[in-house]
Coordinates of C-alpha atoms in Angstrom, one line a residue:
X1 CA 130.3 114.5 89.8
X2 CA 128.2 114.2 93.1
X3 CA 128.8 111.2 95.2
X4 CA 126.2 108.4 95.1
X5 CA 123.0 109.2 97.0
X6 CA 123.2 106.0 99.1
X7 CA 124.4 105.4 102.6
X8 CA 125.5 102.4 104.8
X9 CA 125.2 102.2 108.4
X10 CA 129.0 103.0 108.6
X11 CA 128.6 105.9 106.2
X12 CA 130.7 104.6 103.6
X13 CA 129.3 104.9 100.0
X14 CA 129.8 102.2 97.4
X15 CA 131.0 102.6 94.0
X16 CA 128.7 101.6 91.1
X17 CA 129.8 98.5 89.3
X18 CA 127.4 98.6 86.3
X19 CA 126.8 101.4 83.9
X20 CA 122.9 101.3 84.0
X21 CA 122.8 101.1 87.8
X22 CA 125.4 103.9 88.1
X23 CA 123.5 106.2 85.7
X24 CA 120.3 105.7 87.5
X25 CA 121.8 106.4 90.9
X26 CA 123.4 109.3 89.7
X27 CA 120.0 110.5 88.1
X28 CA 118.7 110.1 91.7
X29 CA 121.6 112.3 93.0
X30 CA 120.7 115.0 90.4
X31 CA 117.0 114.7 90.9
X32 CA 116.7 114.2 94.8
X33 CA 119.9 115.9 96.0
X34 CA 120.9 118.1 93.2
X35 CA 123.7 120.5 94.0
X36 CA 125.2 121.7 90.9
X37 CA 126.0 118.2 89.7
X38 CA 126.2 117.5 86.0
X39 CA 124.5 114.2 85.2
X40 CA 125.2 114.6 81.4
X41 CA 128.7 115.2 80.8
X42 CA 130.5 115.0 77.4
X43 CA 131.0 111.2 77.6
X44 CA 127.3 110.5 78.5
X45 CA 125.6 108.5 75.9
X46 CA 122.2 109.5 77.1
X47 CA 122.0 113.2 76.7
X48 CA 118.8 115.0 77.9
X49 CA 116.1 115.4 75.2
X50 CA 115.8 118.7 73.6
X51 CA 112.6 120.4 74.3
X52 CA 110.1 120.9 71.5
X53 CA 107.8 124.0 71.2
X54 CA 104.6 123.6 73.1
X55 CA 101.1 124.8 72.0
X56 CA 99.8 126.3 75.2
X57 CA 96.3 125.3 75.6
X58 CA 96.4 125.9 79.4
X59 CA 97.1 129.4 80.5
X60 CA 99.7 129.8 83.3
X61 CA 99.9 133.2 84.9
X62 CA 102.4 134.2 87.4
X63 CA 100.8 135.8 90.4
X64 CA 103.8 136.3 92.8
X65 CA 107.3 135.7 93.6
X66 CA 109.0 135.5 97.0
X67 CA 112.4 134.3 98.3
X68 CA 113.3 131.9 101.1
X69 CA 117.1 130.9 100.3
X70 CA 118.9 128.1 98.5
X71 CA 118.2 124.5 99.2
X72 CA 121.9 123.6 99.4
X73 CA 122.4 119.8 98.9
X74 CA 118.8 118.9 99.8
X75 CA 115.4 119.0 98.4
X76 CA 113.3 121.4 100.4
X77 CA 109.7 120.5 99.8
X78 CA 107.1 123.2 100.4
X79 CA 103.9 122.3 102.3
X80 CA 100.5 123.9 101.8
X81 CA 97.7 124.0 104.4
X82 CA 94.6 125.7 103.2
X83 CA 95.7 129.0 101.5
X84 CA 98.9 129.1 103.3
X85 CA 102.3 127.6 102.0
X86 CA 105.3 126.9 104.4
X87 CA 108.8 126.9 103.0
X88 CA 112.4 126.5 104.3
X89 CA 115.9 127.0 103.2
X90 CA 119.1 125.0 103.9
X91 CA 120.5 128.3 105.5
X92 CA 117.9 127.9 108.4
X93 CA 115.0 130.2 107.3
X94 CA 111.4 129.2 107.8
X95 CA 108.5 131.0 106.3
X96 CA 104.8 131.0 106.1
X97 CA 103.4 132.8 103.1
X98 CA 99.9 133.7 101.8
X99 CA 99.1 131.6 98.9
X100 CA 97.1 134.1 97.0
X101 CA 99.5 137.2 97.3
X102 CA 102.8 135.6 98.2
X103 CA 102.9 137.9 101.4
X104 CA 105.1 136.8 104.3
X105 CA 102.9 135.9 107.2
X106 CA 105.8 135.1 109.4
X107 CA 109.5 134.3 109.3
X108 CA 111.6 132.4 111.7
X109 CA 115.4 131.5 111.8
X110 CA 117.0 128.4 113.2
X111 CA 120.6 128.3 114.5
X112 CA 121.5 125.2 112.3
X113 CA 121.5 124.4 108.6
X114 CA 118.2 122.7 107.6
X115 CA 118.0 119.4 105.9
X116 CA 114.2 119.2 105.2
X117 CA 111.3 121.2 104.1
X118 CA 108.6 121.9 106.8
X119 CA 105.7 119.8 107.8
X120 CA 102.6 121.8 109.2
X121 CA 99.0 121.3 110.3
X122 CA 98.4 125.1 110.2
X123 CA 99.0 125.5 114.0
X124 CA 102.4 123.9 114.4
X125 CA 105.1 123.9 111.8
X126 CA 108.3 121.7 112.2
X127 CA 111.6 121.4 110.3
X128 CA 114.8 119.4 110.8
X129 CA 118.3 120.3 110.6
X130 CA 121.8 118.9 110.7
X131 CA 122.8 116.5 113.4
X132 CA 119.0 115.7 114.0
X133 CA 118.0 118.9 115.5
X134 CA 114.2 119.3 115.2
X135 CA 112.4 122.6 115.5
X136 CA 108.7 123.6 116.0
X137 CA 107.0 126.9 115.6
X138 CA 103.4 128.1 116.5
X139 CA 100.9 129.7 114.2
X140 CA 102.7 133.2 114.6
X141 CA 106.1 131.8 113.8
X142 CA 107.2 131.7 117.5
X143 CA 109.6 128.8 118.4
X144 CA 107.8 126.3 120.6
X145 CA 110.7 123.9 121.1
X146 CA 113.9 122.5 119.8
X147 CA 114.8 118.8 120.1
X148 CA 118.0 116.8 119.5
X149 CA 117.2 113.3 118.2
X150 CA 120.6 112.1 117.5
X151 CA 120.1 111.0 113.8
X152 CA 120.2 112.4 110.3
X153 CA 116.8 113.4 109.1
X154 CA 116.1 113.9 105.3
X155 CA 112.2 113.4 105.3
X156 CA 110.1 116.3 106.2
X157 CA 108.4 116.0 109.6
X158 CA 104.7 114.8 109.5
X159 CA 102.6 117.1 111.7
X160 CA 99.1 116.4 113.0
X161 CA 97.0 114.6 115.7
X162 CA 99.1 116.4 118.3
X163 CA 102.3 114.9 116.9
X164 CA 105.4 115.9 115.1
X165 CA 106.7 112.6 113.5
X166 CA 110.2 112.4 112.4
X167 CA 112.2 109.7 110.9
X168 CA 116.0 109.2 110.6
X169 CA 118.2 107.8 108.0
X170 CA 119.1 104.8 110.5
X171 CA 115.4 103.7 110.3
X172 CA 114.1 105.1 113.5
X173 CA 110.6 106.8 113.5
X174 CA 109.8 109.1 116.6
X175 CA 106.4 110.4 117.7
X176 CA 107.1 113.9 119.5
X177 CA 104.5 115.8 121.3
X178 CA 103.7 118.8 119.0
X179 CA 103.4 121.3 121.9
X180 CA 106.4 120.2 124.0
X181 CA 108.8 118.1 121.8
X182 CA 108.7 115.2 124.4
X183 CA 109.0 111.8 122.9
X184 CA 105.8 109.9 123.1
X185 CA 107.2 106.8 121.2
X186 CA 109.8 105.4 119.0
X187 CA 109.6 102.7 116.3
X188 CA 112.9 101.2 115.4
X189 CA 113.7 98.9 112.3
X190 CA 116.6 96.7 111.4
X191 CA 118.9 98.5 109.1
X192 CA 119.4 97.4 105.4
X193 CA 123.0 97.1 104.0
X194 CA 122.3 99.9 101.6
X195 CA 119.5 102.6 101.1
X196 CA 118.9 105.6 99.0
X197 CA 120.0 108.9 100.6
X198 CA 116.7 110.6 100.1
X199 CA 113.6 111.6 102.0
X200 CA 110.7 109.1 102.2
X201 CA 107.5 110.8 102.7
X202 CA 104.8 110.0 105.5
X203 CA 101.0 110.7 105.4
X204 CA 98.2 110.4 107.8
X205 CA 95.4 108.1 106.6
X206 CA 92.5 108.1 109.3
X207 CA 94.0 106.7 112.4
X208 CA 97.2 105.6 110.8
X209 CA 100.6 106.7 109.5
X210 CA 101.5 105.3 106.2
X211 CA 105.1 105.3 105.1
X212 CA 107.5 103.5 102.9
X213 CA 110.6 101.6 104.1
X214 CA 113.9 100.6 102.6
X215 CA 113.8 97.1 101.0
X216 CA 110.6 97.8 99.1
X217 CA 108.2 97.7 102.2
X218 CA 105.2 99.9 102.9
X219 CA 103.6 100.0 106.4
X220 CA 101.2 101.8 108.8
X221 CA 102.1 102.9 112.2
X222 CA 99.6 103.6 115.0
X223 CA 99.8 107.5 116.0
X224 CA 98.9 106.6 119.7
X225 CA 101.9 104.4 120.3
X226 CA 104.0 103.9 117.2
X227 CA 103.1 100.3 116.9
X228 CA 103.3 98.6 113.3
X229 CA 99.8 97.7 112.3
X230 CA 100.7 96.2 109.0
X231 CA 103.7 95.8 106.6
X232 CA 103.4 94.7 102.9
X233 CA 106.2 94.2 100.4
X234 CA 105.8 96.1 97.2
X235 CA 109.0 94.7 95.5
X236 CA 111.9 92.6 96.4
X237 CA 115.5 93.3 95.8
X238 CA 117.1 91.7 92.7
X239 CA 120.6 91.3 91.4
X240 CA 124.0 90.5 92.9
X241 CA 125.7 93.5 94.1
X242 CA 124.2 95.7 96.9
X243 CA 123.6 98.6 94.3
X244 CA 121.7 96.3 92.1
X245 CA 119.6 95.3 95.2
X246 CA 118.6 98.9 96.0
X247 CA 114.9 98.8 96.3
X248 CA 113.5 101.5 98.4
X249 CA 110.1 103.2 98.4
X250 CA 110.2 106.6 96.8
X251 CA 108.3 109.8 97.2
X252 CA 105.0 109.9 99.1
X253 CA 102.5 107.2 99.4
X254 CA 99.3 108.1 97.6
X255 CA 96.0 107.6 99.5
X256 CA 92.6 107.4 97.8
X257 CA 89.7 106.1 99.7
X258 CA 90.5 102.5 100.8
X259 CA 93.5 102.3 98.5
X260 CA 97.3 103.1 99.0
X261 CA 99.7 103.3 96.1
X262 CA 103.5 103.6 96.0
X263 CA 106.6 103.2 93.8
X264 CA 110.0 101.9 94.5
X265 CA 113.4 102.4 93.0
X266 CA 114.5 99.4 90.8
X267 CA 111.2 97.7 91.9
X268 CA 107.5 98.2 91.1
X269 CA 104.6 100.5 91.1
X270 CA 101.8 99.0 93.2
X271 CA 98.4 99.5 95.0
X272 CA 97.4 97.8 98.2
X273 CA 94.3 97.7 100.5
X274 CA 94.8 100.5 103.0
X275 CA 93.2 98.5 105.8
X276 CA 95.5 95.6 105.8
X277 CA 98.0 96.0 103.0
X278 CA 96.8 93.2 100.8
X279 CA 98.0 93.7 97.2
X280 CA 95.6 94.7 94.5
X281 CA 98.0 94.9 91.7
X282 CA 101.7 95.7 90.7
X283 CA 104.0 96.2 87.8
X284 CA 107.7 96.2 87.4
X285 CA 108.7 99.8 87.4
X286 CA 111.5 102.0 88.7
X287 CA 110.9 105.7 89.8
X288 CA 113.4 107.8 91.8
X289 CA 110.8 110.5 92.9
X290 CA 107.4 108.7 93.5
X291 CA 104.1 109.1 92.0
X292 CA 101.1 111.6 91.8
X293 CA 97.4 110.8 91.5
X294 CA 94.0 111.8 90.5
X295 CA 90.8 109.9 91.0
X296 CA 91.5 107.4 88.3
X297 CA 95.2 107.4 87.5
X298 CA 98.7 107.2 89.0
X299 CA 101.4 109.2 87.3
X300 CA 105.2 108.7 87.7
X301 CA 108.4 109.3 85.9
X302 CA 110.8 106.3 85.6
X303 CA 114.6 106.6 86.2
X304 CA 115.0 107.9 82.6
X305 CA 112.4 110.5 83.0
X306 CA 109.8 108.8 80.9
X307 CA 106.4 109.7 82.3
X308 CA 103.7 107.1 82.6
X309 CA 100.1 107.0 83.5
X310 CA 98.6 103.9 85.1
X311 CA 94.9 102.9 85.7
X312 CA 94.7 103.0 89.5
X313 CA 92.3 100.1 89.7
X314 CA 94.0 97.7 87.2
X315 CA 97.5 98.9 86.8
X316 CA 97.1 99.0 83.1
X317 CA 99.2 101.7 81.4
X318 CA 97.1 104.5 79.9
X319 CA 99.8 106.5 78.2
X320 CA 103.5 107.3 78.2
X321 CA 105.5 110.2 77.2
X322 CA 109.2 109.9 76.4
X323 CA 109.8 113.6 75.3
X324 CA 111.3 114.4 78.6
X325 CA 113.8 111.5 78.7
X326 CA 117.0 112.0 80.5
X327 CA 115.9 115.4 81.8
X328 CA 115.9 114.6 85.5
X329 CA 112.5 115.4 86.7
X330 CA 111.3 116.3 90.2
X331 CA 108.4 115.0 92.2
X332 CA 105.1 115.3 90.4
X333 CA 101.7 116.9 91.1
X334 CA 98.3 116.2 89.5
X335 CA 96.4 119.5 89.0
X336 CA 93.1 120.1 87.3
X337 CA 93.4 118.5 83.8
X338 CA 97.2 118.4 83.9
X339 CA 100.1 116.5 85.7
X340 CA 103.1 118.9 86.6
X341 CA 106.8 118.1 86.7
X342 CA 109.7 120.5 87.3
X343 CA 113.1 119.5 85.7
X344 CA 116.9 120.0 86.1
X345 CA 116.8 123.3 84.0
X346 CA 114.0 125.0 86.0
X347 CA 111.1 124.3 83.6
X348 CA 107.7 123.3 84.8
X349 CA 105.9 121.0 82.3
X350 CA 102.2 120.6 82.2
X351 CA 101.0 117.3 80.6
X352 CA 97.4 116.4 79.9
X353 CA 96.2 113.8 82.4
X354 CA 94.0 112.2 79.6
X355 CA 96.7 111.6 77.0
X356 CA 100.1 112.8 78.1
X357 CA 100.4 115.6 75.6
X358 CA 102.1 118.8 76.6
X359 CA 99.5 121.4 77.3
X360 CA 101.8 124.1 78.9
X361 CA 105.3 125.0 79.9
X362 CA 106.7 127.8 82.0
X363 CA 110.3 128.5 83.3
X364 CA 110.2 130.3 86.6
X365 CA 114.1 130.7 86.4
X366 CA 117.1 128.5 85.5
X367 CA 117.3 126.8 88.8
X368 CA 116.4 123.2 89.0
X369 CA 113.0 122.2 90.5
X370 CA 113.2 118.8 92.5
X371 CA 110.4 119.4 95.1
X372 CA 106.8 118.7 94.1
X373 CA 104.6 121.8 93.2
X374 CA 101.9 122.3 95.9
X375 CA 98.5 124.0 95.9
X376 CA 97.6 126.7 98.3
X377 CA 94.1 127.8 97.9
X378 CA 93.8 128.2 94.1
X379 CA 97.5 129.0 93.7
X380 CA 100.2 126.4 92.3
X381 CA 103.3 127.1 94.3
X382 CA 106.7 126.0 93.2
X383 CA 110.1 126.3 95.0
X384 CA 113.2 126.2 93.0
X385 CA 116.7 125.1 94.4
X386 CA 118.0 128.5 93.9
X387 CA 115.7 129.8 96.7
X388 CA 112.7 131.5 95.0
X389 CA 109.1 130.5 95.6
X390 CA 106.6 131.3 92.8
X391 CA 102.8 131.4 92.6
X392 CA 101.0 130.5 89.5
X393 CA 97.3 130.6 88.5
X394 CA 96.4 128.0 85.9
X395 CA 93.4 129.1 83.7

């Protein structure tokens, strides 16, 4: 069994003291850092749900297939800009693919094993590797720079506004010049006693960088100097032991108009005012992978892989689907009339956004899917942990 996906400042991982928490943390290990771990052994009392046949009301046509290399013990999240998609492998390869055909536009190799997927703005693409090495490449795949930042990086770099923004697991956020790699600013937080060993996403929202922090916090940094503009608490730690009190923001914050929404592990799902972090609504919830959104709903799987839809204005639950219970699900994507989840056996499940019923299912291969699918042009792109990248056309 894989070790717990948590880390202390001294690098010592704790042992779970309670069955529910231990099971949930192991679910995160398999969902976020899956590397051949078997969550559901013979003694497990919560085996994965058996899949029922699906009446396909949404046609999913495979358009192409490419290979980048295995993800290793990390979740290599692909990134799309326009009709291009950028992918990377644990072994050190970085590629730009044409989203329509899957054709390789460029390929670069790094001299270290990578720990993150790529971030890109279409002109500069950045990845991070072991021992905190960050690489940046230009629009043709030529290496622009290589920077040592002395810290473990599990979150994909955020690229844009002339910056490559990198965050380390010891709670530092660095703004690097996109062309030179020189440090423009650094933001440092106090470390928490225990945090999830998983990437926490960042996103630009106008003139701000929105990101989650350990301890159930959400905040916005100024891109110009890294100053914290506001911070708001989504949820507070509960329980006695440090494991019970794990309470980190998971996945990517969702921005829609003047609203930002996010989930925490062992905490809540909530929406806030983007301008100042004032709470709009919040509900008790625990998600290891974070939400997806459309213009009216938030979608998220809880720690037992039950999928929920919430009204983004009121927080009222619209529907739930428990037919994927205990099948560790990857990060979701809302696409067209569906919300898409990959699972630990390599299936892609398409659920109706309206009522949560299954409308399609495909299986690229048997390798787990933990990263969120992305859309490049009109193509749905998914990267499996086994190293293959697939392009699909939903019809």
